Amino acid sequence: MLSRTADSLFWLARYIERAENTARLIEMGRWMRTTPSEAASASPWPSIMSAAGLAPKEPLTLDDQRAVIFYLLMDPANSSSVFSCFEQARANARAARAALTVEMWEAVNDAWIELRALEPERLENGALSPLLEWIRQRGTLLRGAADSTALRNDGYDFLSLGFFVERLDNTARLIDVKAAAASHSASTDAADDPTLWVATLRAAGVLRAYHAAYKADYQPESILDFLMLNPCCPRSLAHCADRLNDHLHSLSRHYDRREPCHLAAGELADRLKGASVEAILEEGLHTFLSELIRRNNVLAISIADAYYFSPPPPAEPSEIQDAPAAVENRQAADNIVKSQGRAEKIVAARLSGAQAMQLVAPVVAAE
Amino acid sequence: MFDEMRSEGGIRPAYAGVQRWIDGEGLERLRGKSRDAEALFRRGGITFAVYGDGGDPERLIPFDLIPRVFAPDEWAFLEKGVVQRAKALNAFLSDVYGAQEILKAGLMPRELVLENSAFESRLIGVQPPGGVFSHIVGVDLVRLSENEFYVLEDNCRTPSGVSYMMENRAIMMRLFPDLFEETPVAPVENYPIDLRRTLRSVAPQGLGAANGPTMVVLTPGTLNSAYYEHVFLADQMGLELVQGADLYVDDGWLWMRTTGGPQRVDVVYRRIDDDFIDPSFFRPDSMLGVPGLIDVYRAGRVALVSAPGSGVADDKAIYTYVPDMVKFYLGEESILSNVPTWRCAEPSALAYVLERLDELVVKEVHGSGGYGMLIGPKSTAAEREAYAARLKADPGNFIAQPTLALSSCPTLVEDGVAPRHVDLRPFALVGADKVRLTPGGLTRVALREGSLVVNSSQGGGVKDTWVLRDVGATPVNA
């Protein structure tokens, strides 16, 4: 298939998944605000913003919930806002339209048409929950349309890779909000406050699934195990890593060749399989999550490189140097993946996953 | 003015079913369905951009529910005429890029061809794969009376609008399934299959891979006004929709970048104008094309649909000679008539035209889309004065035609169902093996009362175009 089409499918999925996760993050922030708890006494928005990988522009006051929500949902100046995500998802869908089924195209196009015509009242606090639910459903609709109508070919694999690269990133960021909120709190008990954990599970949309799997026992270790290491949980890091491996395996059969991205994905999955919650907590949760986000981003880069994504405009050396900022700045991370497909510029992706890690994403020093 | 539905004796037989349907639905229901249709177009992203300031980049073309109908015998006549014309235009192109017999015979002024801006003298001596230059010929027709059809212009490069022919039908069938059960309308859905066959027929011989030649649709990109159509056709034919940056020339062949590595390309249905298709041959500032593509074409290693330089055949000054071409190449009389045309390059014609600017339609020879023309009867004195100045400055750039009383069809407008002027663009497919014509076409309608401008870029709308199947099956009110 055309490399550009594969690129569009990959990003279409990423943007739709990202919009859904932004809606989940906002839900989590609102819930933290409205639920009296010691740990959540400070404003949740700084940690929500950093989980979204956003460094807000100056005028935005993080105490102003309305402003933050507008920035996350509807601000065209924020390239990761739901508005921008839907716009870019649709632009990618339009560019790859011949590779989409009618049902898939309509799921994306309808979402954009409706969001673009959104009445300001729907951003009012009382109306926000239905809106956030609607946003989450757009992701469900596209995945459902793909599931029931898309050809199971390489295009389906590229689309799925987009979903799971993004979801892994987002789940890691979501857990990081909890970790950050706990570390911001003066109280040492805050880290064990179940309220925040429930909020995290709720935001991930797997609260009931957790009940079923762990009998509603809110042990932080169990919750972390569920969200990170349990492959049965569809939003867990381990599940995403497994699916990434599946789809890359399918591509290696389709094209009859293995690439550095296969190695990177294998290493990512192994890292999760070999981990235990105790060891992760020992190492530091934030450090572990940062490493995962970086590994995941390197994987995205090596996928783009292996399948010649995007016509190759010359990469600026500065983009390569900026790579370590990827965790903090999502736009920069996106740009690095998008400027891929030019192996000679970023040698990293040609190297093994481990070598690439060192070059593109040195492990951040523990804070 | 000729009303295609109503004659003095009542409703014409071909429209009997349509009239029954209009009466049966009633205005309110039709308006509701009209809104449904608009929502379907919007949802499908079936749009057409209007260039210029403030134009919506994804505007909907207004769709009128009431179909335009041709009786079987009317269509049989048009089909013969369109096929004949498509053959003659291709024979002309093959000749002017070959032996130039028509110029040697003195049938048209040499400079009209050789100095024409659409003529590419560097390609003289290059015959395209399969011998076809213009593979999709859109012939714009207007009707003046029962038996009077005129060709308004030919489109030999990349005529657009065929997706509307198909989408209009699909939406009508979705909204009014009963209507099609009652009336035997010839299907238009085979167009993409025929187009694919046409493309395949011109693939360079013996070059295709084991599983057939690789064919692609080349689009300028998502911002192009007809992008939807490019997607639609690629999708319907099962071909990749590529942009210039997806293709490159290496070692004398054309390649596309795929996830599996480079893949050779044999046929390019390009929806990019000549000027932009190869920056190393035409406009060096074009970012849309593929450097070196023309060299691959010249070596006979890729078929370009249409071939570069085909535009000389649909030039508005060349147009006046098409009936002569038909006679010269095919030895036949032209079945379709041209609109009487004054070539302003000729001094006597220029004088005549300047005298009668208030009654004529004056067009630029290379213009399209209804831009830059003067419609005398609708113009102000000031507009005529300004136009006369342009005309005198460069007479060879203009032609003039009488203002035609275009036929009208019933159309759903604010006041109810009222006649509005229409034209017709059928699409002839010229392959190396045969010429194919889908029974139907794009009917454009001028939605403003009295207006004669049907161009989509000027606020025209479209209608579903029906060709009824054989007479025996036509429902006729006794």
PDB file of N, CA and C in Angstrom, chain A residues 89-130:
ATOM      1  N   ALA A  89      -7.656  14.230  12.583  1.00  0.00           N
ATOM      2  CA  ALA A  89      -8.128  12.878  12.263  1.00  0.00           C
ATOM      3  C   ALA A  89      -8.883  12.923  10.940  1.00  0.00           C
ATOM      4  N   ARG A  90      -9.701  13.949  10.792  1.00  0.00           N
ATOM      5  CA  ARG A  90     -10.485  14.042   9.578  1.00  0.00           C
ATOM      6  C   ARG A  90      -9.609  14.349   8.372  1.00  0.00           C
ATOM      7  N   ALA A  91      -8.603  15.209   8.559  1.00  0.00           N
ATOM      8  CA  ALA A  91      -7.698  15.508   7.448  1.00  0.00           C
ATOM      9  C   ALA A  91      -6.985  14.231   7.004  1.00  0.00           C
ATOM     10  N   ASN A  92      -6.575  13.412   7.961  1.00  0.00           N
ATOM     11  CA  ASN A  92      -5.922  12.146   7.617  1.00  0.00           C
ATOM     12  C   ASN A  92      -6.902  11.185   6.953  1.00  0.00           C
ATOM     13  N   ALA A  93      -8.127  11.173   7.461  1.00  0.00           N
ATOM     14  CA  ALA A  93      -9.143  10.290   6.877  1.00  0.00           C
ATOM     15  C   ALA A  93      -9.426  10.710   5.438  1.00  0.00           C
ATOM     16  N   ARG A  94      -9.438  12.002   5.220  1.00  0.00           N
ATOM     17  CA  ARG A  94      -9.740  12.511   3.884  1.00  0.00           C
ATOM     18  C   ARG A  94      -8.606  12.148   2.928  1.00  0.00           C
ATOM     19  N   ALA A  95      -7.371  12.242   3.431  1.00  0.00           N
ATOM     20  CA  ALA A  95      -6.227  11.920   2.581  1.00  0.00           C
ATOM     21  C   ALA A  95      -6.170  10.424   2.270  1.00  0.00           C
ATOM     22  N   ALA A  96      -6.667   9.614   3.199  1.00  0.00           N
ATOM     23  CA  ALA A  96      -6.606   8.159   3.004  1.00  0.00           C
ATOM     24  C   ALA A  96      -7.990   7.613   2.698  1.00  0.00           C
ATOM     25  N   ARG A  97      -8.842   8.462   2.178  1.00  0.00           N
ATOM     26  CA  ARG A  97     -10.243   8.098   2.118  1.00  0.00           C
ATOM     27  C   ARG A  97     -10.508   6.824   1.330  1.00  0.00           C
ATOM     28  N   ALA A  98      -9.738   6.633   0.279  1.00  0.00           N
ATOM     29  CA  ALA A  98      -9.978   5.441  -0.533  1.00  0.00           C
ATOM     30  C   ALA A  98      -9.607   4.165   0.234  1.00  0.00           C
ATOM     31  N   ALA A  99      -8.868   4.309   1.330  1.00  0.00           N
ATOM     32  CA  ALA A  99      -8.491   3.131   2.117  1.00  0.00           C
ATOM     33  C   ALA A  99      -9.453   2.902   3.277  1.00  0.00           C
ATOM     34  N   LEU A 100     -10.460   3.764   3.403  1.00  0.00           N
ATOM     35  CA  LEU A 100     -11.432   3.621   4.497  1.00  0.00           C
ATOM     36  C   LEU A 100     -12.754   3.111   3.957  1.00  0.00           C
ATOM     37  N   THR A 101     -13.485   2.395   4.787  1.00  0.00           N
ATOM     38  CA  THR A 101     -14.841   2.040   4.384  1.00  0.00           C
ATOM     39  C   THR A 101     -15.740   3.253   4.625  1.00  0.00           C
ATOM     40  N   VAL A 102     -16.904   3.232   4.002  1.00  0.00           N
ATOM     41  CA  VAL A 102     -17.844   4.338   4.167  1.00  0.00           C
ATOM     42  C   VAL A 102     -18.172   4.538   5.647  1.00  0.00           C
ATOM     43  N   GLU A 103     -18.376   3.443   6.365  1.00  0.00           N
ATOM     44  CA  GLU A 103     -18.737   3.537   7.780  1.00  0.00           C
ATOM     45  C   GLU A 103     -17.626   4.220   8.588  1.00  0.00           C
ATOM     46  N   MET A 104     -16.381   3.875   8.263  1.00  0.00           N
ATOM     47  CA  MET A 104     -15.271   4.475   8.999  1.00  0.00           C
ATOM     48  C   MET A 104     -15.168   5.967   8.685  1.00  0.00           C
ATOM     49  N   TRP A 105     -15.274   6.297   7.412  1.00  0.00           N
ATOM     50  CA  TRP A 105     -15.209   7.700   7.015  1.00  0.00           C
ATOM     51  C   TRP A 105     -16.315   8.503   7.696  1.00  0.00           C
ATOM     52  N   GLU A 106     -17.519   7.961   7.700  1.00  0.00           N
ATOM     53  CA  GLU A 106     -18.632   8.712   8.280  1.00  0.00           C
ATOM     54  C   GLU A 106     -18.458   8.896   9.785  1.00  0.00           C
ATOM     55  N   ALA A 107     -17.874   7.902  10.445  1.00  0.00           N
ATOM     56  CA  ALA A 107     -17.649   8.041  11.887  1.00  0.00           C
ATOM     57  C   ALA A 107     -16.746   9.247  12.151  1.00  0.00           C
ATOM     58  N   VAL A 108     -15.734   9.403  11.337  1.00  0.00           N
ATOM     59  CA  VAL A 108     -14.778  10.498  11.538  1.00  0.00           C
ATOM     60  C   VAL A 108     -15.356  11.833  11.054  1.00  0.00           C
ATOM     61  N   ASN A 109     -15.971  11.786   9.887  1.00  0.00           N
ATOM     62  CA  ASN A 109     -16.503  13.024   9.313  1.00  0.00           C
ATOM     63  C   ASN A 109     -17.640  13.587  10.159  1.00  0.00           C
ATOM     64  N   ASP A 110     -18.543  12.722  10.609  1.00  0.00           N
ATOM     65  CA  ASP A 110     -19.655  13.169  11.457  1.00  0.00           C
ATOM     66  C   ASP A 110     -19.131  13.821  12.735  1.00  0.00           C
ATOM     67  N   ALA A 111     -18.090  13.199  13.314  1.00  0.00           N
ATOM     68  CA  ALA A 111     -17.535  13.729  14.560  1.00  0.00           C
ATOM     69  C   ALA A 111     -17.042  15.151  14.340  1.00  0.00           C
ATOM     70  N   TRP A 112     -16.365  15.346  13.242  1.00  0.00           N
ATOM     71  CA  TRP A 112     -15.798  16.679  12.960  1.00  0.00           C
ATOM     72  C   TRP A 112     -16.910  17.694  12.669  1.00  0.00           C
ATOM     73  N   ILE A 113     -17.880  17.288  11.865  1.00  0.00           N
ATOM     74  CA  ILE A 113     -18.976  18.203  11.528  1.00  0.00           C
ATOM     75  C   ILE A 113     -19.698  18.643  12.802  1.00  0.00           C
ATOM     76  N   GLU A 114     -19.960  17.684  13.685  1.00  0.00           N
ATOM     77  CA  GLU A 114     -20.721  18.003  14.888  1.00  0.00           C
ATOM     78  C   GLU A 114     -19.907  18.856  15.860  1.00  0.00           C
ATOM     79  N   LEU A 115     -18.644  18.510  16.017  1.00  0.00           N
ATOM     80  CA  LEU A 115     -17.824  19.262  16.975  1.00  0.00           C
ATOM     81  C   LEU A 115     -17.611  20.696  16.498  1.00  0.00           C
ATOM     82  N   ARG A 116     -17.471  20.841  15.177  1.00  0.00           N
ATOM     83  CA  ARG A 116     -17.215  22.170  14.620  1.00  0.00           C
ATOM     84  C   ARG A 116     -18.401  23.088  14.868  1.00  0.00           C
ATOM     85  N   ALA A 117     -19.596  22.494  14.912  1.00  0.00           N
ATOM     86  CA  ALA A 117     -20.809  23.303  15.090  1.00  0.00           C
ATOM     87  C   ALA A 117     -21.263  23.319  16.547  1.00  0.00           C
ATOM     88  N   LEU A 118     -20.359  22.975  17.463  1.00  0.00           N
ATOM     89  CA  LEU A 118     -20.743  22.846  18.869  1.00  0.00           C
ATOM     90  C   LEU A 118     -21.240  24.171  19.447  1.00  0.00           C
ATOM     91  N   GLU A 119     -22.390  24.122  20.118  1.00  0.00           N
ATOM     92  CA  GLU A 119     -22.913  25.319  20.787  1.00  0.00           C
ATOM     93  C   GLU A 119     -22.080  25.580  22.044  1.00  0.00           C
ATOM     94  N   PRO A 120     -21.765  26.865  22.347  1.00  0.00           N
ATOM     95  CA  PRO A 120     -20.943  27.165  23.532  1.00  0.00           C
ATOM     96  C   PRO A 120     -21.559  26.628  24.823  1.00  0.00           C
ATOM     97  N   GLU A 121     -22.891  26.532  24.865  1.00  0.00           N
ATOM     98  CA  GLU A 121     -23.537  26.058  26.108  1.00  0.00           C
ATOM     99  C   GLU A 121     -23.077  24.655  26.472  1.00  0.00           C
ATOM    100  N   ARG A 122     -22.684  23.897  25.448  1.00  0.00           N
ATOM    101  CA  ARG A 122     -22.338  22.503  25.750  1.00  0.00           C
ATOM    102  C   ARG A 122     -21.016  22.381  26.496  1.00  0.00           C
ATOM    103  N   LEU A 123     -20.319  23.520  26.631  1.00  0.00           N
ATOM    104  CA  LEU A 123     -19.099  23.503  27.432  1.00  0.00           C
ATOM    105  C   LEU A 123     -19.367  23.912  28.876  1.00  0.00           C
ATOM    106  N   GLU A 124     -20.616  24.307  29.165  1.00  0.00           N
ATOM    107  CA  GLU A 124     -20.965  24.664  30.545  1.00  0.00           C
ATOM    108  C   GLU A 124     -20.805  23.424  31.429  1.00  0.00           C
ATOM    109  N   ASN A 125     -20.524  23.685  32.674  1.00  0.00           N
ATOM    110  CA  ASN A 125     -20.217  22.591  33.590  1.00  0.00           C
ATOM    111  C   ASN A 125     -21.278  21.495  33.590  1.00  0.00           C
ATOM    112  N   GLY A 126     -22.559  21.934  33.618  1.00  0.00           N
ATOM    113  CA  GLY A 126     -23.641  20.957  33.707  1.00  0.00           C
ATOM    114  C   GLY A 126     -23.777  20.092  32.471  1.00  0.00           C
ATOM    115  N   ALA A 127     -23.333  20.625  31.323  1.00  0.00           N
ATOM    116  CA  ALA A 127     -23.505  19.896  30.067  1.00  0.00           C
ATOM    117  C   ALA A 127     -22.252  19.123  29.684  1.00  0.00           C
ATOM    118  N   LEU A 128     -21.219  19.276  30.490  1.00  0.00           N
ATOM    119  CA  LEU A 128     -19.922  18.755  30.071  1.00  0.00           C
ATOM    120  C   LEU A 128     -19.864  17.224  30.028  1.00  0.00           C
ATOM    121  N   SER A 129     -20.504  16.578  31.022  1.00  0.00           N
ATOM    122  CA  SER A 129     -20.419  15.115  31.053  1.00  0.00           C
ATOM    123  C   SER A 129     -20.959  14.463  29.786  1.00  0.00           C
ATOM    124  N   PRO A 130     -22.161  14.865  29.325  1.00  0.00           N
ATOM    125  CA  PRO A 130     -22.640  14.266  28.075  1.00  0.00           C
ATOM    126  C   PRO A 130     -21.690  14.536  26.908  1.00  0.00           C
TER     127      PRO A 130
END
